[in-house]
Amino acid sequence: DTAVSQTPKYLVTQMGNDKSIKCEQNLGHDTMYWYKQDSKKFLKIMFSYNNKELIINETVPNRFSPKSPDKAHLNLHINSLELGDSAVYFCASSQKNDRGFSGANVLTFGAGSRLTVL
Amino acid sequence: RKEVEQDPGPFNVPEGATVAFNCTYSNSASQSFFWYRQDCRKEPKLLMSVYSSGNEDGRFTAQLNRASQYISLLIRDSKLSDSATYLCVVTPDRGSTLGRLYFGRGTQLTVWP
């Protein structure tokens, strides 16, 4: 049973198109994230949702819109794709830990969605 | 300046060797520290948390030096299966939102037979 699953695994598309990546977690975690890993391998946070509420929105272009229908799902929609959007997008989740930070900062990642914009 | 700086390597070592990775972080108020491991074309996975007193998990030892803003990972008796990229991860100060992790670009390790 996959803990954090995201689809599609690979996505090749033309500039200007709109695409979506879906993510689901079956860990019962309260918080979900989207991270982007670019060609230089840096992983950067894009968004974070806690129980369907947006709590982190890094300086990401408005073309990127996350949607969380429930706390087990966090989807990412990208409008008007650009060449620079080519990257691996990782979904992740973590458990809210009221006792401190450690649990909330331990992320379980999905396998990644490799987006190539031509 | 990047939040987390790591030597990207690559480090190429024989099986059985001891290898150490270092990383520095820029925010002196950073609260939590981790090492994640990422295999080629796979997702990052938590290897271990790093505590102020230092901690060990089998062949892996992590150390934190807050004064120098420096984190290390020592791998003893390297195995072929240790070949991966090791990511140094830091959380910002206590006032920031939980779950905002800053990742280093990773240090690549290859263990050869």
PDB file of N, CA, C and O in Angstrom, chain A residues 12-53:
ATOM      1  N   VAL A  12       4.593  14.911 -20.210  1.00  0.00           N
ATOM      2  CA  VAL A  12       5.287  15.667 -21.253  1.00  0.00           C
ATOM      3  C   VAL A  12       4.240  16.471 -21.986  1.00  0.00           C
ATOM      4  O   VAL A  12       3.236  15.919 -22.447  1.00  0.00           O
ATOM      5  N   THR A  13       4.461  17.776 -22.087  1.00  0.00           N
ATOM      6  CA  THR A  13       3.428  18.635 -22.657  1.00  0.00           C
ATOM      7  C   THR A  13       4.054  19.837 -23.346  1.00  0.00           C
ATOM      8  O   THR A  13       5.248  20.109 -23.186  1.00  0.00           O
ATOM      9  N   GLN A  14       3.257  20.535 -24.098  1.00  0.00           N
ATOM     10  CA  GLN A  14       3.736  21.712 -24.826  1.00  0.00           C
ATOM     11  C   GLN A  14       3.583  22.960 -23.971  1.00  0.00           C
ATOM     12  O   GLN A  14       2.701  23.042 -23.102  1.00  0.00           O
ATOM     13  N   MET A  15       4.419  23.922 -24.250  1.00  0.00           N
ATOM     14  CA  MET A  15       4.300  25.255 -23.623  1.00  0.00           C
ATOM     15  C   MET A  15       2.906  25.800 -23.844  1.00  0.00           C
ATOM     16  O   MET A  15       2.324  25.624 -24.921  1.00  0.00           O
ATOM     17  N   GLY A  16       2.368  26.447 -22.829  1.00  0.00           N
ATOM     18  CA  GLY A  16       1.066  27.077 -22.960  1.00  0.00           C
ATOM     19  C   GLY A  16      -0.100  26.206 -22.520  1.00  0.00           C
ATOM     20  O   GLY A  16      -1.202  26.711 -22.291  1.00  0.00           O
ATOM     21  N   ASN A  17       0.170  24.888 -22.414  1.00  0.00           N
ATOM     22  CA  ASN A  17      -0.915  23.996 -21.977  1.00  0.00           C
ATOM     23  C   ASN A  17      -1.175  24.128 -20.481  1.00  0.00           C
ATOM     24  O   ASN A  17      -0.377  24.697 -19.729  1.00  0.00           O
ATOM     25  N   ASP A  18      -2.334  23.570 -20.064  1.00  0.00           N
ATOM     26  CA  ASP A  18      -2.687  23.492 -18.647  1.00  0.00           C
ATOM     27  C   ASP A  18      -2.665  22.025 -18.243  1.00  0.00           C
ATOM     28  O   ASP A  18      -3.195  21.175 -18.968  1.00  0.00           O
ATOM     29  N   LYS A  19      -2.080  21.739 -17.078  1.00  0.00           N
ATOM     30  CA  LYS A  19      -2.010  20.347 -16.620  1.00  0.00           C
ATOM     31  C   LYS A  19      -2.226  20.271 -15.117  1.00  0.00           C
ATOM     32  O   LYS A  19      -2.026  21.253 -14.393  1.00  0.00           O
ATOM     33  N   SER A  20      -2.601  19.079 -14.669  1.00  0.00           N
ATOM     34  CA  SER A  20      -2.803  18.851 -13.240  1.00  0.00           C
ATOM     35  C   SER A  20      -2.043  17.624 -12.767  1.00  0.00           C
ATOM     36  O   SER A  20      -1.867  16.667 -13.525  1.00  0.00           O
ATOM     37  N   ILE A  21      -1.614  17.682 -11.517  1.00  0.00           N
ATOM     38  CA  ILE A  21      -1.002  16.532 -10.856  1.00  0.00           C
ATOM     39  C   ILE A  21      -1.823  16.269  -9.602  1.00  0.00           C
ATOM     40  O   ILE A  21      -2.176  17.205  -8.873  1.00  0.00           O
ATOM     41  N   LYS A  22      -2.128  14.994  -9.386  1.00  0.00           N
ATOM     42  CA  LYS A  22      -2.961  14.650  -8.232  1.00  0.00           C
ATOM     43  C   LYS A  22      -2.139  13.946  -7.171  1.00  0.00           C
ATOM     44  O   LYS A  22      -1.171  13.246  -7.479  1.00  0.00           O
ATOM     45  N   CYS A  23      -2.536  14.115  -5.909  1.00  0.00           N
ATOM     46  CA  CYS A  23      -1.824  13.483  -4.807  1.00  0.00           C
ATOM     47  C   CYS A  23      -2.815  13.030  -3.753  1.00  0.00           C
ATOM     48  O   CYS A  23      -3.775  13.757  -3.419  1.00  0.00           O
ATOM     49  N   GLU A  24      -2.545  11.851  -3.236  1.00  0.00           N
ATOM     50  CA  GLU A  24      -3.387  11.292  -2.176  1.00  0.00           C
ATOM     51  C   GLU A  24      -2.504  10.633  -1.133  1.00  0.00           C
ATOM     52  O   GLU A  24      -1.518   9.981  -1.475  1.00  0.00           O
ATOM     53  N   GLN A  25      -2.859  10.785   0.140  1.00  0.00           N
ATOM     54  CA  GLN A  25      -2.111  10.080   1.188  1.00  0.00           C
ATOM     55  C   GLN A  25      -3.085   9.297   2.064  1.00  0.00           C
ATOM     56  O   GLN A  25      -4.176   9.767   2.371  1.00  0.00           O
ATOM     57  N   ASN A  26      -2.645   8.091   2.443  1.00  0.00           N
ATOM     58  CA  ASN A  26      -3.497   7.232   3.266  1.00  0.00           C
ATOM     59  C   ASN A  26      -2.892   7.030   4.662  1.00  0.00           C
ATOM     60  O   ASN A  26      -3.138   6.015   5.314  1.00  0.00           O
ATOM     61  N   LEU A  27      -2.092   8.017   5.091  1.00  0.00           N
ATOM     62  CA  LEU A  27      -1.417   7.934   6.376  1.00  0.00           C
ATOM     63  C   LEU A  27      -2.214   8.585   7.498  1.00  0.00           C
ATOM     64  O   LEU A  27      -1.796   8.537   8.657  1.00  0.00           O
ATOM     65  N   GLY A  28      -3.299   9.241   7.140  1.00  0.00           N
ATOM     66  CA  GLY A  28      -4.060   9.966   8.154  1.00  0.00           C
ATOM     67  C   GLY A  28      -3.382  11.259   8.593  1.00  0.00           C
ATOM     68  O   GLY A  28      -3.719  11.815   9.637  1.00  0.00           O
ATOM     69  N   HIS A  29      -2.434  11.732   7.818  1.00  0.00           N
ATOM     70  CA  HIS A  29      -1.722  12.972   8.154  1.00  0.00           C
ATOM     71  C   HIS A  29      -2.616  14.187   7.947  1.00  0.00           C
ATOM     72  O   HIS A  29      -3.528  14.183   7.118  1.00  0.00           O
ATOM     73  N   ASP A  30      -2.311  15.229   8.729  1.00  0.00           N
ATOM     74  CA  ASP A  30      -3.107  16.458   8.635  1.00  0.00           C
ATOM     75  C   ASP A  30      -2.578  17.435   7.604  1.00  0.00           C
ATOM     76  O   ASP A  30      -3.319  18.286   7.130  1.00  0.00           O
ATOM     77  N   THR A  31      -1.292  17.356   7.304  1.00  0.00           N
ATOM     78  CA  THR A  31      -0.659  18.377   6.475  1.00  0.00           C
ATOM     79  C   THR A  31      -0.083  17.773   5.208  1.00  0.00           C
ATOM     80  O   THR A  31       0.530  16.710   5.247  1.00  0.00           O
ATOM     81  N   MET A  32      -0.311  18.466   4.102  1.00  0.00           N
ATOM     82  CA  MET A  32       0.224  18.022   2.812  1.00  0.00           C
ATOM     83  C   MET A  32       0.952  19.168   2.142  1.00  0.00           C
ATOM     84  O   MET A  32       0.678  20.337   2.403  1.00  0.00           O
ATOM     85  N   TYR A  33       1.893  18.793   1.269  1.00  0.00           N
ATOM     86  CA  TYR A  33       2.796  19.780   0.669  1.00  0.00           C
ATOM     87  C   TYR A  33       3.009  19.482  -0.806  1.00  0.00           C
ATOM     88  O   TYR A  33       2.891  18.345  -1.254  1.00  0.00           O
ATOM     89  N   TRP A  34       3.394  20.533  -1.525  1.00  0.00           N
ATOM     90  CA  TRP A  34       3.996  20.366  -2.839  1.00  0.00           C
ATOM     91  C   TRP A  34       5.397  20.963  -2.785  1.00  0.00           C
ATOM     92  O   TRP A  34       5.589  22.099  -2.349  1.00  0.00           O
ATOM     93  N   TYR A  35       6.371  20.157  -3.227  1.00  0.00           N
ATOM     94  CA  TYR A  35       7.749  20.594  -3.365  1.00  0.00           C
ATOM     95  C   TYR A  35       8.148  20.466  -4.824  1.00  0.00           C
ATOM     96  O   TYR A  35       7.672  19.588  -5.534  1.00  0.00           O
ATOM     97  N   LYS A  36       9.053  21.341  -5.246  1.00  0.00           N
ATOM     98  CA  LYS A  36       9.575  21.289  -6.611  1.00  0.00           C
ATOM     99  C   LYS A  36      11.072  21.006  -6.555  1.00  0.00           C
ATOM    100  O   LYS A  36      11.794  21.646  -5.783  1.00  0.00           O
ATOM    101  N   GLN A  37      11.539  20.043  -7.359  1.00  0.00           N
ATOM    102  CA  GLN A  37      12.973  19.766  -7.469  1.00  0.00           C
ATOM    103  C   GLN A  37      13.409  20.081  -8.889  1.00  0.00           C
ATOM    104  O   GLN A  37      13.015  19.407  -9.839  1.00  0.00           O
ATOM    105  N   ASP A  38      14.233  21.102  -9.012  1.00  0.00           N
ATOM    106  CA  ASP A  38      14.638  21.542 -10.347  1.00  0.00           C
ATOM    107  C   ASP A  38      15.842  20.748 -10.858  1.00  0.00           C
ATOM    108  O   ASP A  38      16.304  19.807 -10.202  1.00  0.00           O
ATOM    109  N   SER A  39      16.334  21.149 -12.000  1.00  0.00           N
ATOM    110  CA  SER A  39      17.415  20.402 -12.648  1.00  0.00           C
ATOM    111  C   SER A  39      18.708  20.425 -11.836  1.00  0.00           C
ATOM    112  O   SER A  39      19.554  19.552 -11.971  1.00  0.00           O
ATOM    113  N   LYS A  40      18.859  21.406 -10.956  1.00  0.00           N
ATOM    114  CA  LYS A  40      20.036  21.469 -10.100  1.00  0.00           C
ATOM    115  C   LYS A  40      19.819  20.709  -8.800  1.00  0.00           C
ATOM    116  O   LYS A  40      20.641  20.783  -7.893  1.00  0.00           O
ATOM    117  N   LYS A  41      18.709  20.025  -8.706  1.00  0.00           N
ATOM    118  CA  LYS A  41      18.389  19.111  -7.600  1.00  0.00           C
ATOM    119  C   LYS A  41      17.954  19.795  -6.316  1.00  0.00           C
ATOM    120  O   LYS A  41      17.789  19.141  -5.298  1.00  0.00           O
ATOM    121  N   PHE A  42      17.781  21.139  -6.362  1.00  0.00           N
ATOM    122  CA  PHE A  42      17.284  21.791  -5.149  1.00  0.00           C
ATOM    123  C   PHE A  42      15.805  21.491  -4.968  1.00  0.00           C
ATOM    124  O   PHE A  42      15.010  21.632  -5.893  1.00  0.00           O
ATOM    125  N   LEU A  43      15.458  21.093  -3.750  1.00  0.00           N
ATOM    126  CA  LEU A  43      14.065  20.866  -3.388  1.00  0.00           C
ATOM    127  C   LEU A  43      13.550  22.118  -2.696  1.00  0.00           C
ATOM    128  O   LEU A  43      14.101  22.542  -1.676  1.00  0.00           O
ATOM    129  N   LYS A  44      12.466  22.697  -3.231  1.00  0.00           N
ATOM    130  CA  LYS A  44      11.916  23.911  -2.622  1.00  0.00           C
ATOM    131  C   LYS A  44      10.438  23.747  -2.372  1.00  0.00           C
ATOM    132  O   LYS A  44       9.707  23.228  -3.231  1.00  0.00           O
ATOM    133  N   ILE A  45       9.995  24.217  -1.226  1.00  0.00           N
ATOM    134  CA  ILE A  45       8.578  24.125  -0.917  1.00  0.00           C
ATOM    135  C   ILE A  45       7.797  25.113  -1.776  1.00  0.00           C
ATOM    136  O   ILE A  45       8.261  26.218  -2.052  1.00  0.00           O
ATOM    137  N   MET A  46       6.623  24.667  -2.208  1.00  0.00           N
ATOM    138  CA  MET A  46       5.732  25.545  -2.970  1.00  0.00           C
ATOM    139  C   MET A  46       4.510  25.893  -2.122  1.00  0.00           C
ATOM    140  O   MET A  46       4.175  27.048  -1.935  1.00  0.00           O
ATOM    141  N   PHE A  47       3.835  24.864  -1.662  1.00  0.00           N
ATOM    142  CA  PHE A  47       2.595  25.048  -0.906  1.00  0.00           C
ATOM    143  C   PHE A  47       2.511  24.043   0.225  1.00  0.00           C
ATOM    144  O   PHE A  47       3.089  22.967   0.169  1.00  0.00           O
ATOM    145  N   SER A  48       1.725  24.431   1.235  1.00  0.00           N
ATOM    146  CA  SER A  48       1.423  23.520   2.321  1.00  0.00           C
ATOM    147  C   SER A  48      -0.027  23.741   2.736  1.00  0.00           C
ATOM    148  O   SER A  48      -0.482  24.889   2.830  1.00  0.00           O
ATOM    149  N   TYR A  49      -0.740  22.645   2.956  1.00  0.00           N
ATOM    150  CA  TYR A  49      -2.124  22.700   3.415  1.00  0.00           C
ATOM    151  C   TYR A  49      -2.233  21.906   4.706  1.00  0.00           C
ATOM    152  O   TYR A  49      -1.714  20.799   4.813  1.00  0.00           O
ATOM    153  N   ASN A  50      -2.925  22.465   5.677  1.00  0.00           N
ATOM    154  CA  ASN A  50      -3.207  21.751   6.909  1.00  0.00           C
ATOM    155  C   ASN A  50      -4.712  21.572   7.014  1.00  0.00           C
ATOM    156  O   ASN A  50      -5.445  22.559   7.132  1.00  0.00           O
ATOM    157  N   ASN A  51      -5.162  20.338   6.917  1.00  0.00           N
ATOM    158  CA  ASN A  51      -6.581  20.029   7.007  1.00  0.00           C
ATOM    159  C   ASN A  51      -7.395  20.929   6.065  1.00  0.00           C
ATOM    160  O   ASN A  51      -8.359  21.576   6.468  1.00  0.00           O
ATOM    161  N   LYS A  52      -7.004  20.955   4.826  1.00  0.00           N
ATOM    162  CA  LYS A  52      -7.644  21.679   3.728  1.00  0.00           C
ATOM    163  C   LYS A  52      -7.401  23.192   3.734  1.00  0.00           C
ATOM    164  O   LYS A  52      -7.857  23.888   2.840  1.00  0.00           O
ATOM    165  N   GLU A  53      -6.677  23.696   4.712  1.00  0.00           N
ATOM    166  CA  GLU A  53      -6.442  25.137   4.779  1.00  0.00           C
ATOM    167  C   GLU A  53      -5.019  25.455   4.318  1.00  0.00           C
ATOM    168  O   GLU A  53      -4.053  24.848   4.795  1.00  0.00           O
TER     169      GLU A  53
END
